[in-house]
PDB file of C-alpha atoms and ligand atoms in Angstrom:
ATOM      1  CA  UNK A   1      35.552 -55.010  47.207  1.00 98.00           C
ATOM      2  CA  UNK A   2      34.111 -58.599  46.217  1.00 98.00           C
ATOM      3  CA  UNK A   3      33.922 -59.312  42.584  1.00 98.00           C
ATOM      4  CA  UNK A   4      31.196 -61.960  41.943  1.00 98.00           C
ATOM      5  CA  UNK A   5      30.280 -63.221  38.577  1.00 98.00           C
ATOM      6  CA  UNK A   6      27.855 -66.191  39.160  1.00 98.00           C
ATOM      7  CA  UNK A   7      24.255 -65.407  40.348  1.00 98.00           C
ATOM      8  CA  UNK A   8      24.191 -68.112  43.182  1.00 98.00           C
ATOM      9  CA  UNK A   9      27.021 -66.397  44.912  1.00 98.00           C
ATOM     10  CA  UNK A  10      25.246 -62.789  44.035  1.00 98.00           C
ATOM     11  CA  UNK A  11      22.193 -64.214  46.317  1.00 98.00           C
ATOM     12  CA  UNK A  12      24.509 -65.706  48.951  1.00 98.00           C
ATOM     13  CA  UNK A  13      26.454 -62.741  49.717  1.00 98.00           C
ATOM     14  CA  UNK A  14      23.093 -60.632  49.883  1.00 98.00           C
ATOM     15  CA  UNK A  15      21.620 -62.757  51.940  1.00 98.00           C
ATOM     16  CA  UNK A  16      24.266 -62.383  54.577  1.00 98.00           C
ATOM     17  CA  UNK A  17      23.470 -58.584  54.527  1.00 98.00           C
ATOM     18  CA  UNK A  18      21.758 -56.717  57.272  1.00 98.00           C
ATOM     19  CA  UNK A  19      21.702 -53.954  56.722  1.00 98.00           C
ATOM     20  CA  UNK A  20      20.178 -51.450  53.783  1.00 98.00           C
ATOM     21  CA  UNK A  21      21.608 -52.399  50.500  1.00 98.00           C
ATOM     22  CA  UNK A  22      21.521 -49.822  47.587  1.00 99.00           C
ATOM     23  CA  UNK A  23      22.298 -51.442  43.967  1.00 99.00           C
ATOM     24  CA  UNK A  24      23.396 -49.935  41.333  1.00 99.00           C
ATOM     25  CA  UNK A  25      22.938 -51.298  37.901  1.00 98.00           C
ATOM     26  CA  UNK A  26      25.369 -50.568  34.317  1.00 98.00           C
ATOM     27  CA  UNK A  27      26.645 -51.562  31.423  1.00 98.00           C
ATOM     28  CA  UNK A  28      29.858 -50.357  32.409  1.00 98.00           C
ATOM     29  CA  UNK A  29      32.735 -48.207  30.646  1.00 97.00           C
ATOM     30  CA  UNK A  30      31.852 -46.112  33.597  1.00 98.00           C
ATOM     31  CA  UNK A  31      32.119 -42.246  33.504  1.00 98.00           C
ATOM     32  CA  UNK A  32      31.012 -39.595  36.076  1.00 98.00           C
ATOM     33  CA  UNK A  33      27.032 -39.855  35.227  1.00 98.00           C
ATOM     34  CA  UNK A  34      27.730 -43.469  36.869  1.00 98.00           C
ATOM     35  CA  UNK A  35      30.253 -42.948  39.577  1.00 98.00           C
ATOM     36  CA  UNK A  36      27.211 -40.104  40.413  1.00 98.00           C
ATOM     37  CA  UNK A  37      24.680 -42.707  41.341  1.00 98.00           C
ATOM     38  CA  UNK A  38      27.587 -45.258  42.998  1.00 98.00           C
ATOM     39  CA  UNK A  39      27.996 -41.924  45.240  1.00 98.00           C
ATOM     40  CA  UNK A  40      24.899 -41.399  46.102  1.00 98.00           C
ATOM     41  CA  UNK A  41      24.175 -45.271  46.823  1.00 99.00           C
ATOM     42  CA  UNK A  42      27.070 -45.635  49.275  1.00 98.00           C
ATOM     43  CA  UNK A  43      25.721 -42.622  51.333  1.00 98.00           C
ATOM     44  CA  UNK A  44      22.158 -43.461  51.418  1.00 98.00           C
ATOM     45  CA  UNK A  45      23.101 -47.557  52.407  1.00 98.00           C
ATOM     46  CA  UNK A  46      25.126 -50.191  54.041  1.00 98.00           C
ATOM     47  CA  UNK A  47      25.976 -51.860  51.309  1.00 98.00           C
ATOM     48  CA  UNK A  48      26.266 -50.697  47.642  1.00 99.00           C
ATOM     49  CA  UNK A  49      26.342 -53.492  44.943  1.00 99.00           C
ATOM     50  CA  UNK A  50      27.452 -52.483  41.163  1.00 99.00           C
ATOM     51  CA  UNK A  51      27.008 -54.612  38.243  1.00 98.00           C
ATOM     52  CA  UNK A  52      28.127 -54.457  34.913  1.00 98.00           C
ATOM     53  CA  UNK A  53      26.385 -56.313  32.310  1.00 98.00           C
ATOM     54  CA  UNK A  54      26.459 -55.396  28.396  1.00 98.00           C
ATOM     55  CA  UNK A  55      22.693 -56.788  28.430  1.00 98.00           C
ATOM     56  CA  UNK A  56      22.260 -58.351  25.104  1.00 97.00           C
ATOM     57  CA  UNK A  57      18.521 -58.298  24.918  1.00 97.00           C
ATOM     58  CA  UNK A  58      17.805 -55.156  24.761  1.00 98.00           C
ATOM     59  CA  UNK A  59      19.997 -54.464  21.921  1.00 97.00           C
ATOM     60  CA  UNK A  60      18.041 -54.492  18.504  1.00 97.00           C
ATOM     61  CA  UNK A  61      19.808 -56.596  15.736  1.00 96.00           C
ATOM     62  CA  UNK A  62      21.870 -54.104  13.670  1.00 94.00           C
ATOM     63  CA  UNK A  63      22.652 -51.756  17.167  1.00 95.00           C
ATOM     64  CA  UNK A  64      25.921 -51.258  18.687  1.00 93.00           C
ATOM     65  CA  UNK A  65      25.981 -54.702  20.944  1.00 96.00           C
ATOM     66  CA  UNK A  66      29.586 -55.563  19.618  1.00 95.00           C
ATOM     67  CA  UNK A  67      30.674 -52.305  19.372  1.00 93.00           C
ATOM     68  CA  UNK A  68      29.603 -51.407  23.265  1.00 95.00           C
ATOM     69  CA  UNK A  69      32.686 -49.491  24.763  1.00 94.00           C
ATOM     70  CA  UNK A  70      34.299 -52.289  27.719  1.00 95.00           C
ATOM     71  CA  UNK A  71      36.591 -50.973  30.288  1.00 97.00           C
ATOM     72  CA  UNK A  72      36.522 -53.760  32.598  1.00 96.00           C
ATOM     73  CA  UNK A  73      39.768 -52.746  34.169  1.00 97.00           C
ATOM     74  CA  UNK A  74      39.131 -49.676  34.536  1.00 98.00           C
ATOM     75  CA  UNK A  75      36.040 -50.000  35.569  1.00 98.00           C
ATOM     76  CA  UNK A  76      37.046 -52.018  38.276  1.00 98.00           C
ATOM     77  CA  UNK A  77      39.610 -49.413  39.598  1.00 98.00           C
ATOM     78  CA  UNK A  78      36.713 -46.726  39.704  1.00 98.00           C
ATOM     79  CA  UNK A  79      34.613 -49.272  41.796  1.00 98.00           C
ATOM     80  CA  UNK A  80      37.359 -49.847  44.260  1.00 98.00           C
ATOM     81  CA  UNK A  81      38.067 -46.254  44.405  1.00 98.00           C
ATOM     82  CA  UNK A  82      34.528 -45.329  45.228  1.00 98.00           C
ATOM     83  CA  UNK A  83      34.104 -47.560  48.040  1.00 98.00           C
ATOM     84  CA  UNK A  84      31.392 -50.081  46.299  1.00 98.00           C
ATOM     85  CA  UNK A  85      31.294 -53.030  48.380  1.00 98.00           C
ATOM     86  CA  UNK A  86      30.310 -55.611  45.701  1.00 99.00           C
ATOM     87  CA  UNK A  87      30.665 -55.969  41.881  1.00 98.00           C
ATOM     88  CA  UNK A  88      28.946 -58.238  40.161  1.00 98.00           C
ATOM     89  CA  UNK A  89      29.755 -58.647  36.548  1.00 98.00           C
ATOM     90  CA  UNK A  90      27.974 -61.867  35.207  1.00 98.00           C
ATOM     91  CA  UNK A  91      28.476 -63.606  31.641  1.00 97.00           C
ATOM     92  CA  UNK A  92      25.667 -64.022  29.548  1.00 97.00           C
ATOM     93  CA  UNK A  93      25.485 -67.929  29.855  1.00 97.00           C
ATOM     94  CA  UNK A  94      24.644 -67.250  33.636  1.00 97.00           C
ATOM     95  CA  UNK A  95      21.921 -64.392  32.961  1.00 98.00           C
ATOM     96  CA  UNK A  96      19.932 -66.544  30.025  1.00 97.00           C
ATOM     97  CA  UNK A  97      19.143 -69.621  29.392  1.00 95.00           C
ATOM     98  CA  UNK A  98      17.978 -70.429  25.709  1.00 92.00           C
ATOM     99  CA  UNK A  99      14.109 -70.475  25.916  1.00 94.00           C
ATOM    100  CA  UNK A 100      12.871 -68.855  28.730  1.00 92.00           C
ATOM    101  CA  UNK A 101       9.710 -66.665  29.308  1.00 91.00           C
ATOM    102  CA  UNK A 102      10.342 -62.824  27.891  1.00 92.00           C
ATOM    103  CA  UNK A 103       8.559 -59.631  29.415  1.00 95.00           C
ATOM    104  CA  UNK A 104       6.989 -57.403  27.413  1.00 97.00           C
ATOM    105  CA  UNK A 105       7.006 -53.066  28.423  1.00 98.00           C
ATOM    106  CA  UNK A 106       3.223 -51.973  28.876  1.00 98.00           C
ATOM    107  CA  UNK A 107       1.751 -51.695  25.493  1.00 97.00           C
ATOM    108  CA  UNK A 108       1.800 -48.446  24.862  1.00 98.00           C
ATOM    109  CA  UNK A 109       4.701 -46.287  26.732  1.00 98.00           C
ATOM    110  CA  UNK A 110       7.187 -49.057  26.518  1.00 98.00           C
ATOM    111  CA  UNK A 111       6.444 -48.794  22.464  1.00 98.00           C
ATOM    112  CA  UNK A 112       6.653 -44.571  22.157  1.00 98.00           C
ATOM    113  CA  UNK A 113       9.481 -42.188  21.715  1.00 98.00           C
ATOM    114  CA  UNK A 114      12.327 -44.964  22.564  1.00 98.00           C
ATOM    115  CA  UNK A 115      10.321 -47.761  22.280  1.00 98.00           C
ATOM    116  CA  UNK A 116       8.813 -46.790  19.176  1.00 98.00           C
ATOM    117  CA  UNK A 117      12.484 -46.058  17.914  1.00 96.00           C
ATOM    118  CA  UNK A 118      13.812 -48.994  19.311  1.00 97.00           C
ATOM    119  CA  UNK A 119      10.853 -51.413  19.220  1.00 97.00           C
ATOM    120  CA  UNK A 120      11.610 -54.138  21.944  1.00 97.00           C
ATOM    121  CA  UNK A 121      14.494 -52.630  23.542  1.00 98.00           C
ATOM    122  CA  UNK A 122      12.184 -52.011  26.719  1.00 98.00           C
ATOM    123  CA  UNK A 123      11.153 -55.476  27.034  1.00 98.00           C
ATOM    124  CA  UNK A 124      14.789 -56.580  27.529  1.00 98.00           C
ATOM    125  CA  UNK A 125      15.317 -53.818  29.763  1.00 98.00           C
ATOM    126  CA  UNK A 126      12.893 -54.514  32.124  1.00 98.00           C
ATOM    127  CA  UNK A 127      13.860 -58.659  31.890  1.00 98.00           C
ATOM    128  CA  UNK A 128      17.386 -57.834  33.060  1.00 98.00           C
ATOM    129  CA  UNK A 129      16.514 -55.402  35.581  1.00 98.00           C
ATOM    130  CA  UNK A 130      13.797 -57.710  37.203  1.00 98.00           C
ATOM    131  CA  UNK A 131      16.391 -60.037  37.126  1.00 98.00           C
ATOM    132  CA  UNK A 132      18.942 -58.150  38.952  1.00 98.00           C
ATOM    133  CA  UNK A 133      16.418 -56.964  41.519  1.00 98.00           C
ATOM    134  CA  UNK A 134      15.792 -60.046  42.217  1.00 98.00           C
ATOM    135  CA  UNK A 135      19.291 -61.334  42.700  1.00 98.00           C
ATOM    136  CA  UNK A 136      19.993 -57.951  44.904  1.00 98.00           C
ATOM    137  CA  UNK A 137      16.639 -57.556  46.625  1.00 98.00           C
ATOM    138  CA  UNK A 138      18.041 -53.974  47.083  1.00 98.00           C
ATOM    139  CA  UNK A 139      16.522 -51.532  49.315  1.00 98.00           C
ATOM    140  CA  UNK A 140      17.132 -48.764  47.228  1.00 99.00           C
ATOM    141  CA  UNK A 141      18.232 -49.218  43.129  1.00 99.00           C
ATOM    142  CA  UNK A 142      19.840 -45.936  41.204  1.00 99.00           C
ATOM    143  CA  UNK A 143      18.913 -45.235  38.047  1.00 98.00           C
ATOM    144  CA  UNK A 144      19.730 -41.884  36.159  1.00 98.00           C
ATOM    145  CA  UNK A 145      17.147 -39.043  34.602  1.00 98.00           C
ATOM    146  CA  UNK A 146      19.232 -39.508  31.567  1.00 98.00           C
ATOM    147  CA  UNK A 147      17.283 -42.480  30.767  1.00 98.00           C
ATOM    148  CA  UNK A 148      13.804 -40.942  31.754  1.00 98.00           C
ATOM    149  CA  UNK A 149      12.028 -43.081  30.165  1.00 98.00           C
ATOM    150  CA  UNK A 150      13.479 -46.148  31.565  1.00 98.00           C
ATOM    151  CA  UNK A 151      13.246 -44.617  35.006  1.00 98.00           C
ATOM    152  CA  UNK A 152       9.701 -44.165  34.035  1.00 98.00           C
ATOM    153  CA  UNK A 153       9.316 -47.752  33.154  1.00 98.00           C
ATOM    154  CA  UNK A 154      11.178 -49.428  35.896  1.00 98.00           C
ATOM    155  CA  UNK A 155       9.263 -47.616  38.634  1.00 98.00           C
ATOM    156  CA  UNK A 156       6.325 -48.812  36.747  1.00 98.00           C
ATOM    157  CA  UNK A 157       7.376 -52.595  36.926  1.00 98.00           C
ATOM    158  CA  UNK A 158       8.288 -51.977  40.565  1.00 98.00           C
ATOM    159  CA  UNK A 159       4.613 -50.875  41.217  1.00 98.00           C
ATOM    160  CA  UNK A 160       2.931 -53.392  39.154  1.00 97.00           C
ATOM    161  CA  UNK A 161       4.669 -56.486  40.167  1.00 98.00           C
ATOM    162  CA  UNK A 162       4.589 -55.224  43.935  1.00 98.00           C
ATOM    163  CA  UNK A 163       8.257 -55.513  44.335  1.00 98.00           C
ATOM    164  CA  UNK A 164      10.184 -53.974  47.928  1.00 97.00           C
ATOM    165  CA  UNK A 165      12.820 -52.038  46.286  1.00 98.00           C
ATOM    166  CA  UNK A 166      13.174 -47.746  45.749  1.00 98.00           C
ATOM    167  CA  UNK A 167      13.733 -46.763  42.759  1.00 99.00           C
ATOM    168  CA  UNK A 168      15.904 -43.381  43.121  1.00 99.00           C
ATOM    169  CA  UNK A 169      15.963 -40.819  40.233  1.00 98.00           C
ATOM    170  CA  UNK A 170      19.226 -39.572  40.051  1.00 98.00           C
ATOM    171  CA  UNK A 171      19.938 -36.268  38.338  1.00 98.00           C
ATOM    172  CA  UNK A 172      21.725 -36.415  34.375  1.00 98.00           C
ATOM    173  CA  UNK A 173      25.505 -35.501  34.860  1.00 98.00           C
ATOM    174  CA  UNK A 174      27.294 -33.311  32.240  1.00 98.00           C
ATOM    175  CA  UNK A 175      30.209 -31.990  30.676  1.00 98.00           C
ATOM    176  CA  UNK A 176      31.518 -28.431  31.342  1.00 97.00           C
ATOM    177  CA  UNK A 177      29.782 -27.536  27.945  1.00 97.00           C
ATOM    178  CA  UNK A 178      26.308 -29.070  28.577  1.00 98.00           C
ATOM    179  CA  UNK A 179      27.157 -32.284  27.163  1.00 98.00           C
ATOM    180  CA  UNK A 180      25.470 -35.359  29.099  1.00 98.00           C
ATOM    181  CA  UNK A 181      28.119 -37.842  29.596  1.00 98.00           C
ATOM    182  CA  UNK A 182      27.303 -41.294  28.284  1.00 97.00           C
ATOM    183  CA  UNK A 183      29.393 -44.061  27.479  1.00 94.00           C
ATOM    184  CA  UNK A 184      28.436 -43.504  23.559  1.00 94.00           C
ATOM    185  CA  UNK A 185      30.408 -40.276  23.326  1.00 97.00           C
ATOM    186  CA  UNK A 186      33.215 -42.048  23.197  1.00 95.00           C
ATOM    187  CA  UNK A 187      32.353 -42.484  19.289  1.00 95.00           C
ATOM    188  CA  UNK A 188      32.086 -39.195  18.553  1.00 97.00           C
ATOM    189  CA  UNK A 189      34.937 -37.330  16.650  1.00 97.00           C
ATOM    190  CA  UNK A 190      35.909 -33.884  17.420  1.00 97.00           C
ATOM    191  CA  UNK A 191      32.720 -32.430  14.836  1.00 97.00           C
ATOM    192  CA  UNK A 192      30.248 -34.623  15.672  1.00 98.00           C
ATOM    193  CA  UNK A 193      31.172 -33.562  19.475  1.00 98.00           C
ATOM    194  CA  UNK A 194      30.260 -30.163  18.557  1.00 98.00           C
ATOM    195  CA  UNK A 195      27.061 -31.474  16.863  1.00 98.00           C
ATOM    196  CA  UNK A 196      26.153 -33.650  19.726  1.00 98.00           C
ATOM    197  CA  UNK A 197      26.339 -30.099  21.581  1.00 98.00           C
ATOM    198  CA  UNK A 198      23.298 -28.996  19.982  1.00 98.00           C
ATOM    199  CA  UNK A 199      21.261 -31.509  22.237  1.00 98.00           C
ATOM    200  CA  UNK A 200      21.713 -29.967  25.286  1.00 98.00           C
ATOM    201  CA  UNK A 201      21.308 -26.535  23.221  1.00 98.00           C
ATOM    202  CA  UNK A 202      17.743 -26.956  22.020  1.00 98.00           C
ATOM    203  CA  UNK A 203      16.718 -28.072  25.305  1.00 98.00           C
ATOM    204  CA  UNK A 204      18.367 -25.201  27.204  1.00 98.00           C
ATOM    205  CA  UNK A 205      16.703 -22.779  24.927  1.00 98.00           C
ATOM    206  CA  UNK A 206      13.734 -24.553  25.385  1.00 98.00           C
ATOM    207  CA  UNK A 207      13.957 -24.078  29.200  1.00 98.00           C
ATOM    208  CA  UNK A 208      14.797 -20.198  28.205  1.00 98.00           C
ATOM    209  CA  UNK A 209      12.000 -19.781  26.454  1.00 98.00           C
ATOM    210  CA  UNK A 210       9.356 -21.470  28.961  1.00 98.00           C
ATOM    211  CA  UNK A 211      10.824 -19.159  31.450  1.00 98.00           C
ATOM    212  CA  UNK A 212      10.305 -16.189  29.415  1.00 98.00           C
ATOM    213  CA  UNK A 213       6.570 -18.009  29.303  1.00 98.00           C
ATOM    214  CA  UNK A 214       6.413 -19.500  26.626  1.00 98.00           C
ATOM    215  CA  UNK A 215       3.960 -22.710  27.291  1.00 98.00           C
ATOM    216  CA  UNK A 216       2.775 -24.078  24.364  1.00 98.00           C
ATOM    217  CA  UNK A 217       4.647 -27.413  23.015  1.00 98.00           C
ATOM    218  CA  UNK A 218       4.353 -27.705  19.559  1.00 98.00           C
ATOM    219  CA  UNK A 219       6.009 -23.675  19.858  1.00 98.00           C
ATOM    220  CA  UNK A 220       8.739 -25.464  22.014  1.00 98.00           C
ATOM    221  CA  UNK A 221       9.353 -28.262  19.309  1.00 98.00           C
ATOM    222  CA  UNK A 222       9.769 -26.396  16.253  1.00 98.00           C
ATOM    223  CA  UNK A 223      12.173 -24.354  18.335  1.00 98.00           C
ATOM    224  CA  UNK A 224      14.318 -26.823  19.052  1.00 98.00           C
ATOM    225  CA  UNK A 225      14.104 -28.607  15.926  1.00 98.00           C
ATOM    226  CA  UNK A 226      15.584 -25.503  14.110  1.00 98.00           C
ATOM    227  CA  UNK A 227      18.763 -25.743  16.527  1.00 98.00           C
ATOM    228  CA  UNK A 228      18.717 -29.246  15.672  1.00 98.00           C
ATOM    229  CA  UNK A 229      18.654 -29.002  12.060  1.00 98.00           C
ATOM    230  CA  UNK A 230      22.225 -30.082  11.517  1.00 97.00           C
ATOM    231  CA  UNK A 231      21.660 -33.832  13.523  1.00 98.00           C
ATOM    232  CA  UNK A 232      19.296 -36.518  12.157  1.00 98.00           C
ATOM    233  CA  UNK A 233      16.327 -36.256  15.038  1.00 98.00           C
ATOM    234  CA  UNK A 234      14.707 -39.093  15.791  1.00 98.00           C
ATOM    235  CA  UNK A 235      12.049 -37.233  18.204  1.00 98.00           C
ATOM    236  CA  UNK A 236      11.674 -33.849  20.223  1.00 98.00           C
ATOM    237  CA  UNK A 237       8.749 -34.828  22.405  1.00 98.00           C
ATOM    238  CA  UNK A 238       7.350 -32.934  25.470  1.00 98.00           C
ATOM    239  CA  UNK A 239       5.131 -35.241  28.130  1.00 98.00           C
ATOM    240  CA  UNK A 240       4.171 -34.866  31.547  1.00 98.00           C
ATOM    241  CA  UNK A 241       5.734 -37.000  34.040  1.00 98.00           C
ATOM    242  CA  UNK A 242       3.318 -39.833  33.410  1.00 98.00           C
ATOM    243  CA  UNK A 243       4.605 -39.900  29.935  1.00 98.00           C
ATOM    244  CA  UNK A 244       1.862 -38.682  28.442  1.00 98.00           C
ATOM    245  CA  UNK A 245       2.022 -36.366  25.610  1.00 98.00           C
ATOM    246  CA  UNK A 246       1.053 -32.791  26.046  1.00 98.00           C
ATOM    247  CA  UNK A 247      -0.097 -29.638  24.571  1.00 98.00           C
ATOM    248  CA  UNK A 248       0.980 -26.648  27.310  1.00 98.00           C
ATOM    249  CA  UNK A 249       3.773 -27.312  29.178  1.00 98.00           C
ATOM    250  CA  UNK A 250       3.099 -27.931  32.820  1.00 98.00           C
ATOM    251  CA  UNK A 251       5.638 -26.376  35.299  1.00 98.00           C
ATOM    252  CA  UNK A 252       7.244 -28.635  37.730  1.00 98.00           C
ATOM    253  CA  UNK A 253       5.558 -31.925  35.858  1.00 98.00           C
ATOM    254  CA  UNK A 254       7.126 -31.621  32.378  1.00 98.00           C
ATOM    255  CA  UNK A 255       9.539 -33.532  30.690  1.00 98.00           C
ATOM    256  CA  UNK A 256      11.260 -32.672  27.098  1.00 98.00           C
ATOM    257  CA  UNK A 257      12.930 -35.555  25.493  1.00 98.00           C
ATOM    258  CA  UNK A 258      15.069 -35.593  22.506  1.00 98.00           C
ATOM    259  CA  UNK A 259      17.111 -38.409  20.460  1.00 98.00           C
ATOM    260  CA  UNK A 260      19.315 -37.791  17.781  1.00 98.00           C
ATOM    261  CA  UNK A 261      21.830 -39.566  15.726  1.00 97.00           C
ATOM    262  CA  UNK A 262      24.975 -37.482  15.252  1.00 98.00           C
ATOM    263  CA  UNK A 263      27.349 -39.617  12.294  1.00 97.00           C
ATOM    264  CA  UNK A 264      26.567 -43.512  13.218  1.00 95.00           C
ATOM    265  CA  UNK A 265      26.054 -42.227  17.143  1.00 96.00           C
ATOM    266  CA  UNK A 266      22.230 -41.804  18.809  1.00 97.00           C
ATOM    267  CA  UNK A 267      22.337 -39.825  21.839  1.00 98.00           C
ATOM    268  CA  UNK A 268      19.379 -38.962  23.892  1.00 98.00           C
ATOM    269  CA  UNK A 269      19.429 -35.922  25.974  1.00 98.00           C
ATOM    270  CA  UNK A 270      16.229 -34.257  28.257  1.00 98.00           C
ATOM    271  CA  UNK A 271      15.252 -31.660  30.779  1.00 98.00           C
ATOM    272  CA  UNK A 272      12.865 -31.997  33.448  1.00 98.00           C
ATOM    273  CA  UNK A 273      11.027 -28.793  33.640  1.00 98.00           C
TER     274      UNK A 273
HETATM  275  P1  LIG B   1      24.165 -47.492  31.363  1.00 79.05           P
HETATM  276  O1  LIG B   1      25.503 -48.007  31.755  1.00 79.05           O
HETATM  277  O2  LIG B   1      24.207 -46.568  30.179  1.00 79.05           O
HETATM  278  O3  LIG B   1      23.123 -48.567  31.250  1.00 79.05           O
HETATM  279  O4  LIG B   1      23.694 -46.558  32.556  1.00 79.05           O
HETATM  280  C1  LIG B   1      23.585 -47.049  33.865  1.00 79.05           C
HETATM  281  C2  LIG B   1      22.861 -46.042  34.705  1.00 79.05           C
HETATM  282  O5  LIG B   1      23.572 -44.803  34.705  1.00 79.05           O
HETATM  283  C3  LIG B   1      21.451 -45.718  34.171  1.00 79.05           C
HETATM  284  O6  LIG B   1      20.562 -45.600  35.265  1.00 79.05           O
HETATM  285  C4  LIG B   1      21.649 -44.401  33.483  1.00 79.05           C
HETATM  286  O7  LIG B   1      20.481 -43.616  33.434  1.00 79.05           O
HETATM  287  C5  LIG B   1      22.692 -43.753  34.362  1.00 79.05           C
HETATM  288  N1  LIG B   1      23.394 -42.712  33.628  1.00 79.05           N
HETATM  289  C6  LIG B   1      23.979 -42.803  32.414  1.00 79.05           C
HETATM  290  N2  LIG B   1      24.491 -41.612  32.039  1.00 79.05           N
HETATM  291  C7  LIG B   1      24.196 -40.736  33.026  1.00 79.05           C
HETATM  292  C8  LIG B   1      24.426 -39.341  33.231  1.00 79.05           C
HETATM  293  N3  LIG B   1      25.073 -38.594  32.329  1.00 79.05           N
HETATM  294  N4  LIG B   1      23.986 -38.790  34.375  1.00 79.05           N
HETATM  295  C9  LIG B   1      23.319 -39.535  35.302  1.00 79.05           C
HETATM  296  N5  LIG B   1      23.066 -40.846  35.162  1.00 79.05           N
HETATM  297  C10 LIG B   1      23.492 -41.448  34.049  1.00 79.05           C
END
């Protein structure tokens, strides 16, 4: 595996690449949701490229930048392991310069549900991923349901700025007990664990009850709300794929989103129904 941490050297080694190259973008302290998409990258290309960045802009002043678990060694170990051909793990010095132009998430579903929670977060998502597109001019870039909204937002950037890569949803990875891994859990103590739980809960419910035909939203919400009680929600939000807010659910083109903080933690959690 090649380790590569300036952005120059990023572009010279893809350059040299024939064949199909699938990219894989994180923040690293890398757990199974990750090593998921790595997976499915090597299989479906040449050559897989990792990075690991802890992007600071789209951290809002007061979040969790500092605190964001690093495992670079490990990390590195589960890359090897997994067969990635490339990692590229840049500094912040080589990703920003001082002034330089920002991009802002479309108006309005870059600024709902996480947006609206985490006003601006989007727009430095969607600077660092352009970014590393650019630099990896994958064929194919991995990105996890976990972050549907994200997913949402990047294949929208893709499509608007006309750019040659595949954006592949990849599906949320969990614990035994329902649990979506992420790399925040590591916070969580041994009650908030069981709290988190309740995430996964309401929207499994939720998926019970929309089997037993139960389609109207608002119905759905205060459902899962109840379950959710003992967590401080943020949102429990049902929208068609489009992100668009709805009133019935819509089978195969729903998606129910919730965020919640659980002691200092915020998780997110969702179900594509
Ligand atoms: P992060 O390191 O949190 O920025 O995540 C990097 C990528 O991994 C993103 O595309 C996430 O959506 C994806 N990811 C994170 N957690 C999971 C999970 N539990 N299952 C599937 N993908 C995930």
């Amino acid at each position: 595996m090649i380790q590569i941490t300036d952005p120059k050297s990023l572009q010279n080694y893809r350059n040299k690449i024939q064949e199909n190259v699938g990219f894989v973008p994180t923040m690293g302290a890398l757990h199974e949701g990750h090593i998921s998409l790595i997976k499915k990258s090597i299989t479906e290309n040449g050559k897989t490229i990792v990075s690991i960045f802890v992007n600071p802009t789209q951290f809002l002043p007061g979040e969790d930048l500092d605190a964001y678990p690093r495992k670079l060694q490990a990390d590195l170990k589960i890359c090897e392991l997994a067969g990635v051909d490339c990692l590229f793990m840049p500094d912040i010095q080589e990703m920003y310069e001082k002034d330089e132009l920002s991009i802002k998430a479309p108006k309005i579903k870059g600024y709902i549900l996480e947006g609206y929670n985490r006003p601006g977060h989007f727009d430095g998502v969607l600077q660092i991923v352009l970014k590393l597109l650019n630099l990896t001019k994958p064929t194919n870039a991995y990105f996890g349901k976990k972050d549907a909204q994200q997913l949402f937002l990047i294949q929208n950037m893709v499509k608007h700025l006309f750019l040659e890569t595949t954006i592949v949803p990849c599906e949320i990875v969990r614990e035994h007990d329902g649990l979506a891994l992420s790399s925040r859990n590591v916070y969580l103590n041994e009650q908030e664990r069981q709290d988190a739980l309740l995430l996964s809960k309401s929207l499994k419910t939720a998926t019970k009850r929309i089997i037993e035909g139960e389609r109207d939203t608002e119905t759905i919400r205060k459902i899962m709300l109840e379950i959710l009680s003992p967590t401080a929600v943020e949102y429990v939000q049902i929208v068609d794929r489009e992100f668009n807010y709805i009133q019935e659910i819509q089978i195969n083109n729903s998606i129910i989103l919730v965020a919640a903080r659980v002691g200092t933690t915020r998780l997110i959690d969702n179900i594509w129904v």
